[in-house]
Short mmCIF file of C-alpha atoms in Angstrom, two decimals:
data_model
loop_
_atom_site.label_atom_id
_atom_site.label_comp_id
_atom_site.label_asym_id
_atom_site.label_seq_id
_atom_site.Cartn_x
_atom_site.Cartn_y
_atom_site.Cartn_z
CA UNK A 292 0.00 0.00 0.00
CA UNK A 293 2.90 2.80 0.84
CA UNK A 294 4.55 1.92 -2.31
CA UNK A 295 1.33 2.93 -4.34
CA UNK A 296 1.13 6.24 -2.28
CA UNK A 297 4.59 7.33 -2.49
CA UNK A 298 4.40 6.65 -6.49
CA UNK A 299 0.99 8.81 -6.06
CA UNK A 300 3.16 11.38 -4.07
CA UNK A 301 5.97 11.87 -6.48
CA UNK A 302 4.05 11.99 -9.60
CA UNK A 303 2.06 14.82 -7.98
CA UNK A 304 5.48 16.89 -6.84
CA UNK A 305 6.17 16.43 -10.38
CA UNK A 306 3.87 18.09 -11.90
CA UNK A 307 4.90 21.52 -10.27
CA UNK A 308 3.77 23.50 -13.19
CA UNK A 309 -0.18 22.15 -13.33
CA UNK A 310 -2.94 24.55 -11.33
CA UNK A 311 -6.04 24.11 -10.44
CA UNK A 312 -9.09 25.93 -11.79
CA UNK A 313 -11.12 28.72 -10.11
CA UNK A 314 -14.40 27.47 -11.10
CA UNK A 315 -15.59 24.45 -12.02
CA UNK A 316 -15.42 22.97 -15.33
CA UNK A 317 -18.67 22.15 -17.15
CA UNK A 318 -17.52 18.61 -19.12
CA UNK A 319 -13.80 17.14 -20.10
CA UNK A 320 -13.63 15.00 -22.78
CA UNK A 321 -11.37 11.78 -23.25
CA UNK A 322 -10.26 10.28 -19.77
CA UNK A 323 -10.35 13.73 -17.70
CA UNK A 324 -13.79 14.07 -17.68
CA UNK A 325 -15.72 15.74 -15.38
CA UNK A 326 -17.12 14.40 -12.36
CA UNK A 327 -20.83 13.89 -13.87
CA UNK A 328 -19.63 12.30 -16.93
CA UNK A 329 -17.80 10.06 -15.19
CA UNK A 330 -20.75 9.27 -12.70
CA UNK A 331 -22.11 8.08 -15.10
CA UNK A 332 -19.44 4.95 -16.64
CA UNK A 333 -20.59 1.54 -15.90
CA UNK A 334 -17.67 1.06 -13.74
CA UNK A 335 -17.17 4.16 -12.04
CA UNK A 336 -18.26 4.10 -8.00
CA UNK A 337 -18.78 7.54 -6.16
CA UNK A 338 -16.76 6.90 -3.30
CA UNK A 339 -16.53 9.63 -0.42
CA UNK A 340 -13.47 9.63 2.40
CA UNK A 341 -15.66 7.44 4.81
CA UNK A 342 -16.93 5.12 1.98
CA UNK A 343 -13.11 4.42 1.14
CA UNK A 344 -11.98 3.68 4.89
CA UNK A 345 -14.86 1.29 5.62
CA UNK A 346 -14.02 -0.60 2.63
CA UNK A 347 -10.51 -0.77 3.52
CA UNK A 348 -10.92 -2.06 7.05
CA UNK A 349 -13.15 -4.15 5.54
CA UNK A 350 -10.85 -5.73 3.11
CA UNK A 351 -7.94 -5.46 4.56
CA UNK A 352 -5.82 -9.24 5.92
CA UNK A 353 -4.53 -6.81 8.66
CA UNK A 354 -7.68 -5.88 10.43
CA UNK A 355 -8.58 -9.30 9.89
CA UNK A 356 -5.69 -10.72 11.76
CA UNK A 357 -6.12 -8.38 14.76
CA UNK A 358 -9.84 -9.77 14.89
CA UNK A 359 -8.84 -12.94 15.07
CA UNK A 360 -6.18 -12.04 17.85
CA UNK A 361 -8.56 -10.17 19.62
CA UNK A 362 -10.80 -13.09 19.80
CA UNK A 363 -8.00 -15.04 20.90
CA UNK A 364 -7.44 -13.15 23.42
CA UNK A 365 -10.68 -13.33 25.05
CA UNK A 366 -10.51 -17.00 24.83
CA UNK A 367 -7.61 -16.81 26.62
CA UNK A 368 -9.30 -14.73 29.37
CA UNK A 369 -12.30 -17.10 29.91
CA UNK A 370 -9.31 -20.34 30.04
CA UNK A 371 -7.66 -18.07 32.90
CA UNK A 372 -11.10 -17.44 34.73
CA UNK A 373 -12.01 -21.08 34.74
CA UNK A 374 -8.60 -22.05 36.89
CA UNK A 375 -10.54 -20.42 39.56
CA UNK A 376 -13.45 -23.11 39.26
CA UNK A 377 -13.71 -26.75 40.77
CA UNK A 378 -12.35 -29.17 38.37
CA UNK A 379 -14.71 -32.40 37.46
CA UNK A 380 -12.70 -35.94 36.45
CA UNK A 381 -14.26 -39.09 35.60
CA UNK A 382 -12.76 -42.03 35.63
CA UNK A 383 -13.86 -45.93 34.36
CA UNK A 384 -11.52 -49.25 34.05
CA UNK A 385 -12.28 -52.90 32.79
CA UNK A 386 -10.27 -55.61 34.44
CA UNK A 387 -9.71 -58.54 32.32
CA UNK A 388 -7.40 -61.34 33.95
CA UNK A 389 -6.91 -65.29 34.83
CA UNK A 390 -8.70 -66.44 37.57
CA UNK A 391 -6.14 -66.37 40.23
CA UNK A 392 -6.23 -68.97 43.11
CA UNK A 393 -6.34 -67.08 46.75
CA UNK A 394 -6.71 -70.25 49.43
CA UNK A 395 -6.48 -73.60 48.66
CA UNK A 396 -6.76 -76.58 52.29
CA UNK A 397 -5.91 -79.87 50.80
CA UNK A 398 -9.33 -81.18 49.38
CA UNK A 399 -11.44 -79.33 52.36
CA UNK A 400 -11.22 -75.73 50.58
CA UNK A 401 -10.17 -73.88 47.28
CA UNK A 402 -11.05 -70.08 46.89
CA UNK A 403 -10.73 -68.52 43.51
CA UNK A 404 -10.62 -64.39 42.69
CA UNK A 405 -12.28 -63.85 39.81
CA UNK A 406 -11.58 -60.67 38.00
CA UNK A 407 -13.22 -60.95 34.30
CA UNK A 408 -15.48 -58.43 33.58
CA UNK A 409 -14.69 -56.62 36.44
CA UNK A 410 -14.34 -52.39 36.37
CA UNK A 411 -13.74 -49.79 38.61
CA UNK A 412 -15.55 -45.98 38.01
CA UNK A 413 -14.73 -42.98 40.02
CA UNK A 414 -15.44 -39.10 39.78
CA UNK A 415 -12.67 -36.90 41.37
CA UNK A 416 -13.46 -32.65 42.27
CA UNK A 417 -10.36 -30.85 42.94
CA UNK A 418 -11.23 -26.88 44.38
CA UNK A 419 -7.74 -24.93 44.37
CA UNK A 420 -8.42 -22.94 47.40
CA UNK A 421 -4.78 -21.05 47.60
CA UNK A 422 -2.28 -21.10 44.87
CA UNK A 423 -0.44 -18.06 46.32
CA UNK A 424 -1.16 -15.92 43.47
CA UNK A 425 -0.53 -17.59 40.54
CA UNK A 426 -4.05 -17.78 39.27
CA UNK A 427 -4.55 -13.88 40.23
CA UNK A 428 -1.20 -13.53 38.42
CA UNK A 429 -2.64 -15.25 34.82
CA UNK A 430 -6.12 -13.75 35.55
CA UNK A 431 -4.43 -10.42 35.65
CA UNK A 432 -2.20 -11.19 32.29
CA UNK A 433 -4.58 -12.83 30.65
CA UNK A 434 -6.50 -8.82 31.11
CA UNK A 435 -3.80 -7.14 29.93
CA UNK A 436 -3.55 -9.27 26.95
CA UNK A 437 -6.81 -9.05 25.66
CA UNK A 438 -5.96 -4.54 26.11
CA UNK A 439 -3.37 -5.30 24.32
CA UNK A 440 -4.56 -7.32 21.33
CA UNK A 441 -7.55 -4.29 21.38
CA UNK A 442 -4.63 -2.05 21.02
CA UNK A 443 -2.91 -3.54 18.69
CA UNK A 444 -6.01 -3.40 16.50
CA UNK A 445 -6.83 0.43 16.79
CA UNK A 446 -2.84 1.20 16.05
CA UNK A 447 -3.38 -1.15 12.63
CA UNK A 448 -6.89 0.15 12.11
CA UNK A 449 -5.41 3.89 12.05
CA UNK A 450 -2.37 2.98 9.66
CA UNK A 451 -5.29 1.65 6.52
CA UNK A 452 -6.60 5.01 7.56
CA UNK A 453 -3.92 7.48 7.53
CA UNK A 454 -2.78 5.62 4.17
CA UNK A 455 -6.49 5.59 2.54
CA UNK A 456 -6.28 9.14 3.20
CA UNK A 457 -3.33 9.85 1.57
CA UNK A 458 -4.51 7.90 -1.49
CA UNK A 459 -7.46 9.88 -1.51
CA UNK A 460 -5.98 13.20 -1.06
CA UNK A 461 -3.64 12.18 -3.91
CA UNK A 462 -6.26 11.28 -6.33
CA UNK A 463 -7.88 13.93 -5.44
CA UNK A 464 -5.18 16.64 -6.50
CA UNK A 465 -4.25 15.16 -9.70
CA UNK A 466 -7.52 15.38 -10.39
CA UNK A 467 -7.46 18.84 -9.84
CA UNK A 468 -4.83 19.04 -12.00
CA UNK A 469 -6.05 17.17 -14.77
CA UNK A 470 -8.96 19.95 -15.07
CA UNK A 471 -6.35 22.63 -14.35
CA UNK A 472 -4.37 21.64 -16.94
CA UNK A 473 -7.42 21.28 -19.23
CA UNK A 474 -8.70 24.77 -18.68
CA UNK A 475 -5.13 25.70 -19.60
CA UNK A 476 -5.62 24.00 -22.97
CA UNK A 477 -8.71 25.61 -23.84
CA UNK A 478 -7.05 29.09 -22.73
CA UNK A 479 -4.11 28.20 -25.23
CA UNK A 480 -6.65 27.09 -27.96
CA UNK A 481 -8.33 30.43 -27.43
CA UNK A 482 -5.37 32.60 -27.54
CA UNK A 483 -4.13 30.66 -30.84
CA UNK A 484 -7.19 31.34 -32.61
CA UNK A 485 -6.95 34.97 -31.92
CA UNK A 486 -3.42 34.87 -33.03
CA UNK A 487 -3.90 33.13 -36.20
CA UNK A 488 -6.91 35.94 -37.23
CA UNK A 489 -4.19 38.60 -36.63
CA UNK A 490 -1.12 36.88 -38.80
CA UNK A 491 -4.24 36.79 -41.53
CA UNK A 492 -4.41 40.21 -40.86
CA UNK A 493 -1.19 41.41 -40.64
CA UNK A 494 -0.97 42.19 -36.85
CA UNK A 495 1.00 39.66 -35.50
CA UNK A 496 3.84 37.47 -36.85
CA UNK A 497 4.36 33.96 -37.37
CA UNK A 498 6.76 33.87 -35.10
CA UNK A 499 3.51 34.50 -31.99
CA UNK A 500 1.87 31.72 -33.91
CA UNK A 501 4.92 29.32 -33.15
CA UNK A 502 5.38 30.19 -30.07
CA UNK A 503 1.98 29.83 -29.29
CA UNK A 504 1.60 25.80 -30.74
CA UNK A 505 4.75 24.87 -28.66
CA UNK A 506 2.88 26.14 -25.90
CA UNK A 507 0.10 24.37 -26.53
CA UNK A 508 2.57 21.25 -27.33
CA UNK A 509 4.43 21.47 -23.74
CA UNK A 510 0.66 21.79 -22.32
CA UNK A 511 -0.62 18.22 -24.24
CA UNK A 512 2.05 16.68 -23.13
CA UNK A 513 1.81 17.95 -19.24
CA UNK A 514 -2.10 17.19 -19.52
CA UNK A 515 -1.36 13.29 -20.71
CA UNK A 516 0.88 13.11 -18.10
CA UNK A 517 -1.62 13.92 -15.59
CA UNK A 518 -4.21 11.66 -16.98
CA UNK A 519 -1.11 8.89 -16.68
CA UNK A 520 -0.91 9.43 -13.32
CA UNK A 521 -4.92 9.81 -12.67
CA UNK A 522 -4.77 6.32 -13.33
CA UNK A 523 -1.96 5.24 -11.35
CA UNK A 524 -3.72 7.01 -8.17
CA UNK A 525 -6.87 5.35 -8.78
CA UNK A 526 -4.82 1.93 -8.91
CA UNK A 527 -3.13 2.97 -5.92
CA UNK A 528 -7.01 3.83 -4.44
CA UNK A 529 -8.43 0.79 -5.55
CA UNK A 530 -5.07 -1.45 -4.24
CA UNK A 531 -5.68 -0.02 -0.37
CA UNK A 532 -9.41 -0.40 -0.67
CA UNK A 533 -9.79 -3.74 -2.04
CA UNK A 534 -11.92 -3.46 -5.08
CA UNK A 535 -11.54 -4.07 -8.50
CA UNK A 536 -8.58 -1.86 -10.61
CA UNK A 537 -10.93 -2.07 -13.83
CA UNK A 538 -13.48 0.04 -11.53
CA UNK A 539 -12.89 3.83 -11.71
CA UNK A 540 -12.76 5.66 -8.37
CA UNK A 541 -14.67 8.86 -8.21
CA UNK A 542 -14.04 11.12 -5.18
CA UNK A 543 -16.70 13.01 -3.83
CA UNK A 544 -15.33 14.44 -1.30
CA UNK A 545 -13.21 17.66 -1.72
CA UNK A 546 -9.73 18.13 0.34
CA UNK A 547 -9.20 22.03 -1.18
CA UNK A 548 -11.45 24.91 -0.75
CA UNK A 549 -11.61 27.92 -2.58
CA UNK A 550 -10.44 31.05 -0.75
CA UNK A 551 -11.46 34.25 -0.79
CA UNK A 552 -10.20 35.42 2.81
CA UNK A 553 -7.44 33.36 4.65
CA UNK A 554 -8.40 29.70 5.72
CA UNK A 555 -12.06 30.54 5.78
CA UNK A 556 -14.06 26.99 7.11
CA UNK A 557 -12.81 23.87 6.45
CA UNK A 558 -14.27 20.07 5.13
CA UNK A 559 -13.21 17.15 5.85
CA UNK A 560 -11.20 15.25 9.02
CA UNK A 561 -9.23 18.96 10.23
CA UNK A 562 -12.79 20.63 10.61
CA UNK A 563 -13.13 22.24 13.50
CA UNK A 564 -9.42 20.54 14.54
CA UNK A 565 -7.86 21.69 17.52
CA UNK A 566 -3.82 21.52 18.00
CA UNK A 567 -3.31 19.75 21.12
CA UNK A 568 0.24 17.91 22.01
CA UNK A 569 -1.95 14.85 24.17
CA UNK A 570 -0.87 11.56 22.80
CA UNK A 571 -2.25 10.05 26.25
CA UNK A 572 -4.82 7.92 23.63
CA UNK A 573 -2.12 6.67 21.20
CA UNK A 574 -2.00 3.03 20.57
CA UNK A 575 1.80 2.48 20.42
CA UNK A 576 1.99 4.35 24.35
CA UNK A 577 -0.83 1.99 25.48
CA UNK A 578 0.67 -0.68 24.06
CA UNK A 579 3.74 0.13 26.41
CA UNK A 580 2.17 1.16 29.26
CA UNK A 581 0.58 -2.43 29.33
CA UNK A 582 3.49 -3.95 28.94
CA UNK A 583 4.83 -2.77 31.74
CA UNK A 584 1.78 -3.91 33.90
CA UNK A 585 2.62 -7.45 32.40
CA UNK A 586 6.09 -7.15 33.62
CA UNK A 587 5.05 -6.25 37.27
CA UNK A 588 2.45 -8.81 37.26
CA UNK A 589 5.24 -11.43 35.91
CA UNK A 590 7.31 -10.11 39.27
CA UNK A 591 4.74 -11.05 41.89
CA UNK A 592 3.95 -14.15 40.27
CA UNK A 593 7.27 -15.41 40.40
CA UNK A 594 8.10 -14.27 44.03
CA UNK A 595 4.12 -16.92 44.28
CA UNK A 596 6.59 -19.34 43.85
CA UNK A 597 7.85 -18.84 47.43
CA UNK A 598 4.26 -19.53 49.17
CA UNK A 599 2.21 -22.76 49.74
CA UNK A 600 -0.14 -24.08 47.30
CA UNK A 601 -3.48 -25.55 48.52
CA UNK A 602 -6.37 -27.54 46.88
CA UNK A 603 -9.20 -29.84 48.47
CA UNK A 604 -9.83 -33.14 46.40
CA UNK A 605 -13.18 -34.77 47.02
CA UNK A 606 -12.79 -38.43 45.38
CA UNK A 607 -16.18 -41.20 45.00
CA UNK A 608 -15.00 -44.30 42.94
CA UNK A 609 -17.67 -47.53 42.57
CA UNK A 610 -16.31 -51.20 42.18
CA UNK A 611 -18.46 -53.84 40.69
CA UNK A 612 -18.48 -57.62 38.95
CA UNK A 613 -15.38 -58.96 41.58
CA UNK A 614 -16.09 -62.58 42.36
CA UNK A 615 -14.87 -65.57 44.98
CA UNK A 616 -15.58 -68.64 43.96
CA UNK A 617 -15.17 -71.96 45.77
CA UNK A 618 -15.99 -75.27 46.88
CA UNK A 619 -16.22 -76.45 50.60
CA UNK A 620 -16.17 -80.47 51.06
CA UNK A 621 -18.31 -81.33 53.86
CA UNK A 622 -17.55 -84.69 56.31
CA UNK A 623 -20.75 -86.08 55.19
CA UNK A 624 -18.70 -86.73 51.75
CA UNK A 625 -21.20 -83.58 50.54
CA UNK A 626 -19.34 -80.58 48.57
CA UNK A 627 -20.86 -76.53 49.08
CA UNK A 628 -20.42 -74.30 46.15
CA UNK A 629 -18.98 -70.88 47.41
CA UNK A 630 -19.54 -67.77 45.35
CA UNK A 631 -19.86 -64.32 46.40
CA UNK A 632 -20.06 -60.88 44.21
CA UNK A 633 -17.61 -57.95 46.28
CA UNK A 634 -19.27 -54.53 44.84
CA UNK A 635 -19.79 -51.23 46.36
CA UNK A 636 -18.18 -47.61 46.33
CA UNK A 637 -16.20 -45.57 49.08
CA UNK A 638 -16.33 -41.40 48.78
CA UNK A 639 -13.38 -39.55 50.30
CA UNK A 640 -11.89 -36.35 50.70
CA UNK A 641 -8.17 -34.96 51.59
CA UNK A 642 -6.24 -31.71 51.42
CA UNK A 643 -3.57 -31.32 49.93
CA UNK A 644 -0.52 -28.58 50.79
CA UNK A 645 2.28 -27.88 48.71
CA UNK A 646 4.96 -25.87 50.50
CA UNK A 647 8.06 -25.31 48.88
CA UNK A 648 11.47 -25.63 51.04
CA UNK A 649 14.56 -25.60 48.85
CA UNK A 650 15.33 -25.45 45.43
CA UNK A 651 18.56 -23.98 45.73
CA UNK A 652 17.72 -20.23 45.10
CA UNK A 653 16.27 -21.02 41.20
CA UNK A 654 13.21 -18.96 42.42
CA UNK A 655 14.82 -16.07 44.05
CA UNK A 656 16.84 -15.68 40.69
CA UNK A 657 13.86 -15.65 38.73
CA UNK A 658 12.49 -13.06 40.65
CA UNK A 659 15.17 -10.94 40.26
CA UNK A 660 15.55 -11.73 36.17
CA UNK A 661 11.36 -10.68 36.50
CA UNK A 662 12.91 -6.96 38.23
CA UNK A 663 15.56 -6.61 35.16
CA UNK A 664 12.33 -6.83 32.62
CA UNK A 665 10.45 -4.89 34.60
CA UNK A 666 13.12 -2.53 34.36
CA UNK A 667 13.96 -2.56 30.62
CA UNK A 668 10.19 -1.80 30.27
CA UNK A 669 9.63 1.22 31.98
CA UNK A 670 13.31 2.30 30.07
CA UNK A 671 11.34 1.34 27.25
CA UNK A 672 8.28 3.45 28.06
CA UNK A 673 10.39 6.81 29.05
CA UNK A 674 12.08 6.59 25.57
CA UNK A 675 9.14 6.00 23.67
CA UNK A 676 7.15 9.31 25.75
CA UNK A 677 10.57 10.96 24.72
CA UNK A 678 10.24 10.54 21.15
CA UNK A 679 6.33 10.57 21.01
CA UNK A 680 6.44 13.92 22.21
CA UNK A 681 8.77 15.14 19.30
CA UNK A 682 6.57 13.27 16.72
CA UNK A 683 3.67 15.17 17.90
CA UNK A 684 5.30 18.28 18.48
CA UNK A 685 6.68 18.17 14.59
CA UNK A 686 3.33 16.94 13.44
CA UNK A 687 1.88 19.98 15.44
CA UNK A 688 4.10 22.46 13.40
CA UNK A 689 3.63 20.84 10.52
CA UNK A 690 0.02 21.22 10.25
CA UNK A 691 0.31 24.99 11.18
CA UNK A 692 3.43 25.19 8.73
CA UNK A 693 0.79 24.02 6.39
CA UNK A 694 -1.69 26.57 7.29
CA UNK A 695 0.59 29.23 6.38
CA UNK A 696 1.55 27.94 3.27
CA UNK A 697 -2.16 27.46 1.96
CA UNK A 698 -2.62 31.15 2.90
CA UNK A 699 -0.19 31.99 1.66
CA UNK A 700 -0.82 30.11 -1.99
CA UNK A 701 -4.27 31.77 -1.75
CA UNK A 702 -2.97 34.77 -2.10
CA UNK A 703 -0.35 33.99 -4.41
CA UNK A 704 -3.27 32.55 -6.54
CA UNK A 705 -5.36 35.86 -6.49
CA UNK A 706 -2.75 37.53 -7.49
CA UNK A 707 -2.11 35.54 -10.40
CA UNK A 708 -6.00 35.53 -11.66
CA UNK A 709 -5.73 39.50 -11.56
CA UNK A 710 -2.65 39.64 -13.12
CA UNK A 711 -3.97 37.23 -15.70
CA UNK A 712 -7.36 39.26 -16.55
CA UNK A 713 -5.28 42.69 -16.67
CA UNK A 714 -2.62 41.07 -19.10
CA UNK A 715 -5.29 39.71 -21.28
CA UNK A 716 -7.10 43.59 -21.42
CA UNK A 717 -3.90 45.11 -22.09
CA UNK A 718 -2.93 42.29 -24.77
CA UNK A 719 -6.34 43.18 -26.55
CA UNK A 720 -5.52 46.54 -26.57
CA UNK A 721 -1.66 46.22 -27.99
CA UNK A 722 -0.53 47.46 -24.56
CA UNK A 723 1.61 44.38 -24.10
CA UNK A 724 3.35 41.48 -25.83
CA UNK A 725 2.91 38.06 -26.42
CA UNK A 726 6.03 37.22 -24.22
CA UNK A 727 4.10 38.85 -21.35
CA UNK A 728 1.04 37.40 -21.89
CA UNK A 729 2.34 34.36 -22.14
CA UNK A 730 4.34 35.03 -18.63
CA UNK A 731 1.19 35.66 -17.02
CA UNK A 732 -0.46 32.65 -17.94
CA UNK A 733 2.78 30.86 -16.47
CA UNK A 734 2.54 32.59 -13.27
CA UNK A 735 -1.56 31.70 -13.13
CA UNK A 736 -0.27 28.15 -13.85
CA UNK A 737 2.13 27.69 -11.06
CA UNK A 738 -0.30 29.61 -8.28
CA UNK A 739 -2.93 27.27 -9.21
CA UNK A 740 -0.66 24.23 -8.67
CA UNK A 741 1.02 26.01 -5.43
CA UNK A 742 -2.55 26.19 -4.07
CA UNK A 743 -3.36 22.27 -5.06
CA UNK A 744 -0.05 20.94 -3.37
CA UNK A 745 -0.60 23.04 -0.61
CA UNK A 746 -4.05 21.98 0.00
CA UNK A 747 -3.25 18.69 -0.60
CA UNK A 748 -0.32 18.52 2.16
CA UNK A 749 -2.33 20.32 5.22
CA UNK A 750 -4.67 17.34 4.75
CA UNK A 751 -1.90 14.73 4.75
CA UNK A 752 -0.41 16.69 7.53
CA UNK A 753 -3.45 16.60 9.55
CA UNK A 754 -4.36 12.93 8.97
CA UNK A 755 -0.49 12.07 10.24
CA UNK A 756 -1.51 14.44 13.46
CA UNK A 757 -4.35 12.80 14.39
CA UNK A 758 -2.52 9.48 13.71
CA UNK A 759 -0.02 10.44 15.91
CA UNK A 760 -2.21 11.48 19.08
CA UNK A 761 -4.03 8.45 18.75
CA UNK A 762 -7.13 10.45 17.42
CA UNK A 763 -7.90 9.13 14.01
CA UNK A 764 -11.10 7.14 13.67
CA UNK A 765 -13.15 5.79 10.56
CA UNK A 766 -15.48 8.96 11.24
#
């Protein structure tokens, strides 16, 4: 996706001599045209800023993977939760052996165990009642995780945004150009017909008349090059978004505004925006910040290692199909068959206490390796406020720098439209020459694409400054 918007950035800094016009333009033939004509193309979609970020967070295999971590994450929150609960086992086992002989008196007695077909079932409940922290410990972590896969999704959600933005900003301008640059044509067209009545007529030379088609020349040229890169933006547009290339992307939205008095109100996601250096909201400091709650959650569950673990363990197990058979001569020269069925179950329940004594200071160490990452973390966290605060600061100045500049290339432009209309009135009247004429319409040129790229970069600059104080939403 960045490698589409920096080609969509450098092909617009290239064209440094295209403008934009000061009112619109009623139809454009070929593949500039206007915004109604192209409304109306089978596969053109009128797309505004929102329409183009939902589609993107839609489509994109990033915001998808964050779901699914997300997700994960509370799974892995409800598995922590359940340690706390009472654990239910069953248990069943069939006995299959020999007949084994237990008592045998001469010929007066033989007693037999018989064990075929015999089984043993059992249920076992096991209640941790103190496991000196450790669930508390993965209860805690397993909180903190799920914050931080939530996190992790916001910070990935705002990148698609801040870069569908730029796309859209991009396409934007060179479209702006493109009708510029049009205009321009049909100012040159005009201006060589006027010409060419006045060589018929002996009031201008054929020299004006050259000068005037290699204008018009350098102009074609400039215009197909815009229409080139019209395309490549709308690749770039349709690339972040997820929909098809062959579909033409129409913007509806507008990121410049036409200025009479210095930055009058403004559209789009800087309306109403107020400069503030908070980043308390940004993803990539909450991201830290949680981490180092993990690390001083990982402390006191190691030092848990110290303390005594305790669980109760109620236990019910049934035993059924265990035989003794025999036969028990009498003195009357009689035998007595002996066979009895042993069945029946037994419940119990024990406590049982773990209590560690000695292991030869492996859990004091990893206590003190728990301190060290604790540590590096909140190192981590100071240099990352450090350098947070510069972003924002720079993003700050850039926006106002930006500001400026558009004000600036307001003026500039006004300047250039009167200049423009009182060259053309003193051209008419054989006041000046073609060479200034022609160096008016130059100047009008480059204000009108001064005003563009300055337009164009306060919204990329305020885009990056909400990005950067965590503020940038899908709204």
């Amino acid at each position: 996706m960045k490698k589409y918007s920096t080609l969509a950035i450098l092909f617009t800094l290239s064209l440094s001599a295209f403008s934009q016009v000061t009112t619109p333009l009623p139809h454009r033939e070929g593949s500039g045209e206007g915004l109604q004509g192209l409304q109306g193309l089978p596969g053109g979609a009128s797309l505004s800023l929102s329409d183009c970020r939902r589609l993107a967070l839609q489509n994109n295999e990033q915001v998808t993977t964050a779901n699914n971590a997300v997700a994960k994450a509370k799974l892995d929150r409800q598995i922590a939760f359940a340690q706390y609960l009472p654990k239910v086992d069953g248990s069943f086992t069939m006995i299959q052996l020999q007949n084994q002989d237990l008592l045998d008196i001469g010929d007066v007695l033989g007693l037999q165990l018989q064990t075929r077909g015999t089984y043993l079932a059992g249920i076992n409940v096991t209640l941790p009642l103190y496991a000196g922290g450790q669930l508390t410990a993965a209860n805690r972590l397993a909180a903190i995780g799920q914050k931080v896969s939530e996190e992790q999704r916001r910070k990935t959600e705002m990148q698609i945004i801040a870069d569908v933005d730029n796309a859209y900003y991009q396409l934007i301008a060179v479209r702006a150009k493109v009708q510029m640059l049009e205009a321009y044509a049909r100012q040159m067209e005009s201006l060589h017909d006027k010409v060419q009545l006045s060589v018929r007529a002996d009031m201008a030379t054929d020299n004006d008349l050259l000068r005037i088609t290699t204008k018009q020349n350098e102009v074609s040229y400039q215009l197909q090059k815009a229409r080139n890169g019209e395309q490549l933006c709308g690749l770039a547009m349709a690339n972040i978004i997820g929909t098809d290339f062959e579909q033409t992307i129409i913007p509806t939205d507008t990121a410049f505004i036409q200025v009479t008095t210095p930055l009058p109100h403004r559209e789009g996601p800087g309306e109403g925006l107020l400069l503030s250096e908070d980043f308390s909201t940004r993803p990539d400091l909450l991201l830290l910040q949680q981490q180092v709650k993990a690390s001083e959650v990982l402390v006191k569950k190691e030092r848990s290692n110290y303390l005594p673990t305790l669980a109760l363990i109620g236990s019910y197990s049934y035993h059924d199909n265990l035989k003794l058979k025999g036969e028990l001569n009498l003195p009357n020269g009689k035998s007595l068959d002996y066979n009895h069925t042993i069945r029946g179950g037994s419940p119990y329940a024990m406590l049982a206490l773990k209590l560690p004594i000695f292991h030869w200071g492996a859990e004091f160490k990893k206590v003190k390796k728990a301190k060290l990452s604790l540590s590096d973390s909140q190192l981590q966290l100071q240099q990352l406020e450090r350098s947070m605060r510069v972003e924002v600061r720079r993003a700050v100045q850039n926006v106002t720098d930006a500001q400026r500049m558009v004000e600036t290339a307001t003026i500039g432009r006004q300047q250039a439209d009167e200049n423009l209309r009182n060259m053309r009135l003193r051209y008419d009247n054989q006041m000046a020459t073609m060479t200034d004429l022609l160096d008016a319409q130059s100047q009008w040129q480059q204000a009108h694409s001064n005003l563009i790229e300055a337009q164009t970069q306060l919204r990329i600059y305020e885009t990056e400054y909400l990005r950067v104080t965590g503020r940038l939403t899908i709204q």
